[in-house]
């Protein structure tokens, strides 16, 4: 009998799957990604789980338990098979949203304005760093590489650094079923971008947080540390942003609604800037394809404006607007919530 029981247990364990529980922590001013693995029985719905909030800046040591509540699940492209990635929101032990849970608020706003059928496409820029020197890969040990100009969307070993990693990340996002819509090499050496969207308000952030986690995870395999710092190299080098492209159903049909959206955003510039990522003042200087942090402007095709209306949108007289202000390290739940609130509360239902 004993032998049978052990064999039975072994079989169960073998049919288990790995669920990587992912969340972001309470590190200030910019939350960091965390994850840990839970073995589930095949077919089991990922349950709520706990963690030590005192090790993630989310709780004090004498009252340290926090709750992970699964909100988005996708295939795990790293472990493969039936294994899954599980994105979580953080709850207190009384099941109320934890103060670091920015998703809960966004969920309410997305529901409130759902008749506007908002869509978002986020361009996530990032910089690949050598984890020992903290310099972007492609930068020489001393001095600087050739000035900006040839690197953006380039081809060739003189200008491209980290393509293998960017390609691997793309493939993983696709395997995970994320709504990734493209990648490109950026203006500074070692700098890249991927785009998520266009998809709905909560979905774009859920997908983006998973895509960020995959980026850091792929980096481990390459011995490279991705950075979401808004200005990883000071001076005459482009910073890293997270341009947030936005449309409502009306904007996708009517140009005036896009102008109305820009006008609405002009009234809440300061509030948005406060919530668009830490260190953004180092990036939004008015140079390097940005508008100054203390000025607001919108224009067709203008990469020096706060909001750009893409030329194709101006030609078609319908489409979307691009908010160029968010920095690479922004929290997409916060940014999308603010945009929906500002623009949709100004528009007729
Ligand atoms: P650029 O680098 O020229 O600013 P990208 O091609 O990198 O532009 O990004 C454009 C983004 O716009 C994509 O992420 C795409 O998902 C998004 N987008 C396209 N159409 C819409 C739309 N109707 N609503 C919201 N976002 C959109
Ligand atoms: Mn882009
Ligand atoms: Mn870009
Ligand atoms: Mn852009």
Short mmCIF file of C-alpha atoms and ligand atoms in Angstrom, two decimals:
data_model
loop_
_atom_site.label_atom_id
_atom_site.label_comp_id
_atom_site.label_asym_id
_atom_site.label_seq_id
_atom_site.Cartn_x
_atom_site.Cartn_y
_atom_site.Cartn_z
CA UNK A 1 0.00 0.00 0.00
CA UNK A 2 2.79 2.37 0.93
CA UNK A 3 4.42 1.89 -2.47
CA UNK A 4 1.16 2.67 -4.27
CA UNK A 5 0.67 5.87 -2.27
CA UNK A 6 4.15 7.18 -3.10
CA UNK A 7 3.71 6.37 -6.78
CA UNK A 8 0.40 8.25 -6.75
CA UNK A 9 1.97 11.31 -5.16
CA UNK A 10 4.77 11.30 -7.68
CA UNK A 11 2.34 11.23 -10.56
CA UNK A 12 0.46 14.22 -9.16
CA UNK A 13 3.63 16.23 -8.76
CA UNK A 14 4.66 15.45 -12.29
CA UNK A 15 1.36 16.69 -13.68
CA UNK A 16 1.81 19.97 -11.76
CA UNK A 17 2.46 23.23 -13.61
CA UNK A 18 4.57 26.22 -12.64
CA UNK A 19 2.73 29.49 -12.18
CA UNK A 20 5.05 32.50 -11.97
CA UNK A 21 3.22 35.03 -9.78
CA UNK A 22 4.26 38.55 -10.83
CA UNK A 23 3.53 41.86 -9.10
CA UNK A 24 5.11 45.26 -8.61
CA UNK A 25 6.27 46.46 -5.23
CA UNK A 26 6.19 49.62 -3.13
CA UNK A 27 9.69 50.89 -3.92
CA UNK A 28 9.69 54.70 -4.10
CA UNK A 29 9.68 56.63 -6.29
CA UNK A 30 9.48 53.87 -8.91
CA UNK A 31 7.95 50.44 -8.20
CA UNK A 32 10.04 47.40 -9.09
CA UNK A 33 8.88 44.05 -10.46
CA UNK A 34 8.86 40.96 -8.22
CA UNK A 35 7.86 37.34 -8.85
CA UNK A 36 7.87 33.89 -7.26
CA UNK A 37 6.81 30.44 -8.35
CA UNK A 38 3.80 28.41 -7.24
CA UNK A 39 3.26 24.81 -8.33
CA UNK A 40 -0.37 24.17 -9.28
CA UNK A 41 -2.17 20.96 -10.11
CA UNK A 42 -2.86 20.92 -13.85
CA UNK A 43 -6.21 22.58 -14.49
CA UNK A 44 -6.28 24.37 -11.10
CA UNK A 45 -7.32 28.02 -11.24
CA UNK A 46 -4.47 30.11 -9.79
CA UNK A 47 -5.63 30.96 -6.25
CA UNK A 48 -4.87 34.07 -4.20
CA UNK A 49 -1.46 33.80 -2.53
CA UNK A 50 0.58 35.69 0.05
CA UNK A 51 4.01 37.28 0.32
CA UNK A 52 6.23 39.11 2.77
CA UNK A 53 5.40 42.77 2.20
CA UNK A 54 8.16 43.87 4.59
CA UNK A 55 10.72 42.76 1.99
CA UNK A 56 9.09 44.72 -0.85
CA UNK A 57 8.40 48.09 0.79
CA UNK A 58 4.72 47.15 1.06
CA UNK A 59 4.36 46.42 4.78
CA UNK A 60 6.01 46.75 8.20
CA UNK A 61 7.79 43.73 9.69
CA UNK A 62 5.28 43.27 12.51
CA UNK A 63 2.33 43.11 10.11
CA UNK A 64 3.98 41.84 6.98
CA UNK A 65 1.46 39.70 5.09
CA UNK A 66 0.15 40.99 1.77
CA UNK A 67 -2.12 39.20 -0.68
CA UNK A 68 -1.55 38.46 -4.38
CA UNK A 69 -4.79 38.41 -6.36
CA UNK A 70 -4.45 37.07 -9.92
CA UNK A 71 -5.79 39.51 -12.54
CA UNK A 72 -4.23 38.36 -15.83
CA UNK A 73 -2.87 34.97 -16.91
CA UNK A 74 -0.91 34.02 -20.03
CA UNK A 75 1.35 31.18 -21.24
CA UNK A 76 4.89 31.24 -19.82
CA UNK A 77 7.16 31.47 -22.89
CA UNK A 78 10.28 30.79 -20.81
CA UNK A 79 9.26 27.55 -19.10
CA UNK A 80 7.01 26.59 -22.03
CA UNK A 81 4.54 23.70 -21.90
CA UNK A 82 1.42 24.34 -19.82
CA UNK A 83 3.27 26.66 -17.45
CA UNK A 84 1.81 30.12 -16.94
CA UNK A 85 2.60 33.69 -15.94
CA UNK A 86 0.16 35.21 -13.47
CA UNK A 87 -0.02 38.98 -13.05
CA UNK A 88 -1.38 40.05 -9.67
CA UNK A 89 -2.81 43.06 -7.94
CA UNK A 90 -1.80 43.46 -4.32
CA UNK A 91 -4.49 43.37 -1.61
CA UNK A 92 -4.42 43.86 2.15
CA UNK A 93 -5.38 40.83 4.25
CA UNK A 94 -8.95 42.22 4.53
CA UNK A 95 -9.09 41.98 0.71
CA UNK A 96 -9.19 45.74 0.17
CA UNK A 97 -6.75 47.15 -2.46
CA UNK A 98 -3.25 47.79 -1.05
CA UNK A 99 -2.08 51.41 -1.32
CA UNK A 100 0.38 50.37 -4.07
CA UNK A 101 -2.44 48.79 -6.09
CA UNK A 102 -2.90 51.35 -8.85
CA UNK A 103 -4.86 48.87 -10.97
CA UNK A 104 -7.92 48.95 -8.69
CA UNK A 105 -8.54 52.68 -9.38
CA UNK A 106 -7.96 52.29 -13.11
CA UNK A 107 -10.42 49.43 -13.20
CA UNK A 108 -13.14 51.70 -11.77
CA UNK A 109 -12.42 54.50 -14.25
CA UNK A 110 -12.28 52.09 -17.21
CA UNK A 111 -15.70 50.79 -16.18
CA UNK A 112 -17.12 54.29 -15.65
CA UNK A 113 -16.15 55.43 -19.14
CA UNK A 114 -16.49 52.14 -20.99
CA UNK A 115 -19.03 53.50 -23.49
CA UNK A 116 -16.17 55.60 -25.00
CA UNK A 117 -14.41 52.36 -26.03
CA UNK A 118 -10.94 53.74 -25.25
CA UNK A 119 -7.93 52.17 -26.94
CA UNK A 120 -4.28 52.59 -25.96
CA UNK A 121 -0.99 51.83 -27.71
CA UNK A 122 2.09 52.31 -25.53
CA UNK A 123 5.62 52.65 -26.94
CA UNK A 124 7.98 51.32 -24.27
CA UNK A 125 11.53 52.62 -24.74
CA UNK A 126 14.35 51.05 -22.72
CA UNK A 127 18.12 51.03 -22.53
CA UNK A 128 20.31 47.95 -22.25
CA UNK A 129 23.00 48.38 -19.60
CA UNK A 130 26.13 46.44 -18.75
CA UNK A 131 25.23 45.33 -15.17
CA UNK A 132 28.80 45.91 -13.94
CA UNK A 133 29.60 49.33 -15.43
CA UNK A 134 25.98 50.59 -15.75
CA UNK A 135 26.93 52.01 -19.15
CA UNK A 136 24.68 51.30 -22.14
CA UNK A 137 25.95 48.39 -24.22
CA UNK A 138 27.66 49.84 -27.27
CA UNK A 139 29.33 52.58 -25.22
CA UNK A 140 33.14 52.24 -25.16
CA UNK A 141 34.98 51.76 -21.85
CA UNK A 142 36.13 55.37 -21.99
CA UNK A 143 34.57 58.33 -23.74
CA UNK A 144 31.50 58.17 -25.93
CA UNK A 145 30.42 56.49 -29.15
CA UNK A 146 29.83 58.36 -32.42
CA UNK A 147 27.11 61.03 -31.84
CA UNK A 148 23.43 60.25 -32.39
CA UNK A 149 22.26 60.04 -35.98
CA UNK A 150 22.96 56.61 -37.44
CA UNK A 151 21.52 54.38 -34.69
CA UNK A 152 17.71 54.75 -34.96
CA UNK A 153 16.21 51.83 -36.94
CA UNK A 154 19.67 51.04 -38.28
CA UNK A 155 21.30 47.84 -39.45
CA UNK A 156 24.96 46.89 -39.01
CA UNK A 157 27.29 45.94 -36.18
CA UNK A 158 28.72 49.47 -35.88
CA UNK A 159 25.36 50.85 -34.73
CA UNK A 160 23.26 47.97 -33.44
CA UNK A 161 23.78 46.64 -29.91
CA UNK A 162 21.45 44.09 -28.32
CA UNK A 163 19.36 43.05 -31.30
CA UNK A 164 19.48 39.38 -30.32
CA UNK A 165 17.97 40.22 -26.97
CA UNK A 166 15.31 42.54 -28.42
CA UNK A 167 14.34 39.83 -30.95
CA UNK A 168 14.16 37.17 -28.24
CA UNK A 169 11.97 39.44 -26.15
CA UNK A 170 9.64 40.00 -29.12
CA UNK A 171 9.32 36.27 -29.68
CA UNK A 172 8.53 35.69 -26.01
CA UNK A 173 5.84 38.38 -25.97
CA UNK A 174 4.27 36.75 -29.03
CA UNK A 175 4.46 33.29 -27.45
CA UNK A 176 2.82 34.69 -24.31
CA UNK A 177 -0.02 36.01 -26.48
CA UNK A 178 0.63 39.66 -25.59
CA UNK A 179 -0.61 42.39 -27.95
CA UNK A 180 2.90 43.45 -28.96
CA UNK A 181 2.76 45.37 -32.24
CA UNK A 182 6.41 46.06 -33.10
CA UNK A 183 9.99 46.77 -32.03
CA UNK A 184 12.68 49.20 -33.22
CA UNK A 185 16.22 50.28 -32.40
CA UNK A 186 16.18 53.77 -30.84
CA UNK A 187 18.16 56.98 -31.23
CA UNK A 188 20.89 56.21 -28.63
CA UNK A 189 23.13 53.14 -28.96
CA UNK A 190 21.83 50.25 -26.82
CA UNK A 191 18.35 51.82 -26.71
CA UNK A 192 15.28 49.97 -28.03
CA UNK A 193 11.51 50.20 -28.10
CA UNK A 194 8.58 47.80 -28.19
CA UNK A 195 4.95 48.72 -28.63
CA UNK A 196 1.90 47.18 -26.95
CA UNK A 197 -1.55 47.84 -28.41
CA UNK A 198 -3.87 49.21 -29.49
CA UNK A 199 -6.00 47.49 -26.83
CA UNK A 200 -8.30 48.50 -23.97
CA UNK A 201 -7.44 50.54 -20.87
CA UNK A 202 -6.73 47.78 -18.35
CA UNK A 203 -5.42 45.29 -20.93
CA UNK A 204 -2.66 47.59 -22.20
CA UNK A 205 -1.20 47.93 -18.71
CA UNK A 206 -1.57 44.25 -17.84
CA UNK A 207 0.24 43.33 -21.07
CA UNK A 208 2.88 46.01 -20.58
CA UNK A 209 3.76 44.89 -17.03
CA UNK A 210 4.17 41.30 -18.25
CA UNK A 211 6.21 42.48 -21.26
CA UNK A 212 8.47 44.46 -18.89
CA UNK A 213 8.92 41.40 -16.66
CA UNK A 214 9.85 39.32 -19.71
CA UNK A 215 12.35 42.00 -20.75
CA UNK A 216 14.19 41.84 -17.43
CA UNK A 217 13.99 38.04 -17.47
CA UNK A 218 15.47 37.81 -20.99
CA UNK A 219 18.14 40.25 -19.85
CA UNK A 220 19.24 37.76 -17.17
CA UNK A 221 19.96 35.22 -19.89
CA UNK A 222 22.12 37.73 -21.76
CA UNK A 223 23.87 39.24 -18.74
CA UNK A 224 22.25 42.57 -19.59
CA UNK A 225 20.27 44.85 -17.26
CA UNK A 226 17.45 46.74 -19.01
CA UNK A 227 16.86 50.23 -17.63
CA UNK A 228 13.63 52.23 -17.73
CA UNK A 229 15.39 55.38 -16.50
CA UNK A 230 14.05 58.43 -18.38
CA UNK A 231 17.56 59.76 -19.09
CA UNK A 232 20.20 57.04 -18.67
CA UNK A 233 22.99 59.18 -20.16
CA UNK A 234 22.95 62.93 -19.58
CA UNK A 235 24.01 65.36 -22.28
CA UNK A 236 23.37 65.08 -25.97
CA UNK A 237 21.64 61.69 -25.87
CA UNK A 238 17.93 60.92 -26.22
CA UNK A 239 16.06 59.93 -23.09
CA UNK A 240 13.64 57.02 -22.82
CA UNK A 241 9.90 57.62 -22.87
CA UNK A 242 6.67 55.69 -22.98
CA UNK A 243 4.64 57.58 -25.59
CA UNK A 244 1.01 56.79 -24.90
CA UNK A 245 -1.24 56.72 -27.95
CA UNK A 246 -4.92 57.13 -27.17
CA UNK A 247 -8.27 57.13 -28.91
CA UNK A 248 -11.93 56.96 -28.05
CA UNK A 249 -14.58 55.62 -30.43
CA UNK A 250 -15.46 59.23 -31.36
CA UNK A 251 -11.79 60.11 -32.05
CA UNK A 252 -11.53 57.14 -34.40
CA UNK A 253 -14.41 58.67 -36.40
CA UNK A 254 -14.05 62.42 -36.00
CA UNK A 255 -11.04 64.80 -36.07
CA UNK A 256 -12.64 67.47 -33.86
CA UNK A 257 -12.81 64.92 -31.02
CA UNK A 258 -9.00 64.59 -31.23
CA UNK A 259 -8.59 68.37 -30.95
CA UNK A 260 -11.07 68.37 -28.04
CA UNK A 261 -8.93 65.66 -26.39
CA UNK A 262 -5.80 67.82 -26.75
CA UNK A 263 -7.64 70.83 -25.32
CA UNK A 264 -8.84 68.78 -22.34
CA UNK A 265 -5.28 67.59 -21.70
CA UNK A 266 -4.01 71.20 -21.85
CA UNK A 267 -6.04 71.99 -18.72
CA UNK A 268 -4.52 69.26 -16.52
CA UNK A 269 -0.86 69.36 -17.61
CA UNK A 270 0.60 69.69 -14.11
CA UNK A 271 -1.45 66.83 -12.64
CA UNK A 272 -0.39 64.53 -15.48
CA UNK A 273 3.29 65.50 -15.29
CA UNK A 274 3.32 64.73 -11.54
CA UNK A 275 2.18 61.20 -12.34
CA UNK A 276 4.07 60.50 -15.56
CA UNK A 277 7.23 58.96 -14.06
CA UNK A 278 10.03 59.91 -11.69
CA UNK A 279 13.03 61.81 -13.07
CA UNK A 280 11.08 62.94 -16.13
CA UNK A 281 12.43 66.48 -15.66
CA UNK A 282 15.83 65.16 -16.78
CA UNK A 283 14.20 64.00 -20.04
CA UNK A 284 11.58 66.67 -20.85
CA UNK A 285 14.02 69.49 -21.55
CA UNK A 286 12.64 70.85 -24.80
CA UNK A 287 15.53 69.16 -26.64
CA UNK A 288 15.89 65.63 -28.03
CA UNK A 289 12.34 65.34 -29.40
CA UNK A 290 10.63 66.55 -26.24
CA UNK A 291 8.67 69.57 -25.05
CA UNK A 292 9.84 71.27 -21.81
CA UNK A 293 8.26 69.80 -18.70
CA UNK A 294 6.61 73.12 -17.75
CA UNK A 295 5.06 73.81 -21.14
CA UNK A 296 2.11 72.23 -22.92
CA UNK A 297 1.61 72.15 -26.68
CA UNK A 298 -0.05 70.00 -29.31
CA UNK A 299 0.57 69.89 -33.04
CA UNK A 300 0.50 67.71 -36.13
CA UNK A 301 3.74 65.75 -36.73
CA UNK A 302 5.65 67.76 -34.08
CA UNK A 303 7.99 65.59 -31.99
CA UNK A 304 8.82 68.67 -29.89
CA UNK A 305 5.20 68.94 -28.75
CA UNK A 306 3.65 67.45 -25.60
CA UNK A 307 0.95 65.84 -27.73
CA UNK A 308 1.59 64.89 -31.35
CA UNK A 309 -1.19 64.27 -33.83
CA UNK A 310 0.36 61.83 -36.32
CA UNK A 311 0.34 63.15 -39.92
CA UNK A 312 -1.72 60.20 -41.15
CA UNK A 313 -4.37 61.08 -38.57
CA UNK A 314 -4.43 64.68 -39.84
CA UNK A 315 -4.79 63.40 -43.43
CA UNK A 316 -7.50 60.84 -42.56
CA UNK A 317 -9.24 63.36 -40.29
CA UNK A 318 -9.71 60.64 -37.66
CA UNK A 319 -7.61 58.34 -35.47
CA UNK A 320 -5.72 58.99 -32.24
CA UNK A 321 -3.36 61.31 -30.36
CA UNK A 322 0.11 60.59 -28.99
CA UNK A 323 0.89 61.80 -25.47
CA UNK A 324 4.70 62.08 -25.61
CA UNK A 325 5.15 63.12 -21.98
CA UNK A 326 5.14 59.82 -20.02
CA UNK A 327 8.63 58.55 -19.18
CA UNK A 328 9.84 54.99 -19.68
CA UNK A 329 9.48 54.19 -15.96
CA UNK A 330 5.86 55.34 -15.64
CA UNK A 331 3.10 53.14 -14.20
CA UNK A 332 0.74 52.50 -17.15
CA UNK A 333 -2.26 52.03 -14.81
CA UNK A 334 -1.73 55.59 -13.54
CA UNK A 335 -1.11 57.17 -16.96
CA UNK A 336 -4.05 55.51 -18.72
CA UNK A 337 -6.39 56.30 -15.84
CA UNK A 338 -5.49 59.99 -15.95
CA UNK A 339 -5.88 60.21 -19.73
CA UNK A 340 -9.29 58.52 -19.71
CA UNK A 341 -10.48 60.69 -16.80
CA UNK A 342 -9.24 63.94 -18.34
CA UNK A 343 -10.40 63.34 -21.90
CA UNK A 344 -13.61 61.37 -21.36
CA UNK A 345 -15.03 63.56 -18.60
CA UNK A 346 -14.76 66.44 -21.10
CA UNK A 347 -16.53 64.62 -23.93
CA UNK A 348 -20.24 63.95 -24.35
CA UNK A 349 -21.14 60.35 -23.45
P1 LIG B 1 5.98 56.51 -33.55
O1 LIG B 1 7.29 55.91 -33.17
O2 LIG B 1 5.96 57.09 -34.91
O3 LIG B 1 5.47 57.47 -32.52
P2 LIG B 1 4.86 53.77 -33.23
O4 LIG B 1 4.55 53.01 -34.47
O5 LIG B 1 6.05 53.38 -32.45
O6 LIG B 1 4.85 55.34 -33.61
O7 LIG B 1 3.63 53.67 -32.24
C1 LIG B 1 2.35 54.00 -32.63
C2 LIG B 1 1.38 53.40 -31.62
O8 LIG B 1 0.08 53.87 -31.88
C3 LIG B 1 1.32 51.90 -31.66
O9 LIG B 1 1.65 51.41 -30.37
C4 LIG B 1 -0.16 51.60 -31.95
O10 LIG B 1 -0.59 50.53 -31.18
C5 LIG B 1 -0.83 52.88 -31.52
N1 LIG B 1 -2.12 53.12 -32.16
C6 LIG B 1 -2.44 52.98 -33.48
N2 LIG B 1 -3.73 53.27 -33.68
C7 LIG B 1 -4.26 53.61 -32.47
C8 LIG B 1 -5.55 54.02 -32.01
N3 LIG B 1 -6.58 54.15 -32.85
N4 LIG B 1 -5.71 54.28 -30.70
C9 LIG B 1 -4.68 54.17 -29.85
N5 LIG B 1 -3.45 53.80 -30.21
C10 LIG B 1 -3.23 53.53 -31.51
MN1 LIG B 2 7.68 54.48 -31.70
MN1 LIG B 3 10.56 55.84 -29.74
MN1 LIG B 4 6.11 57.82 -30.51
#
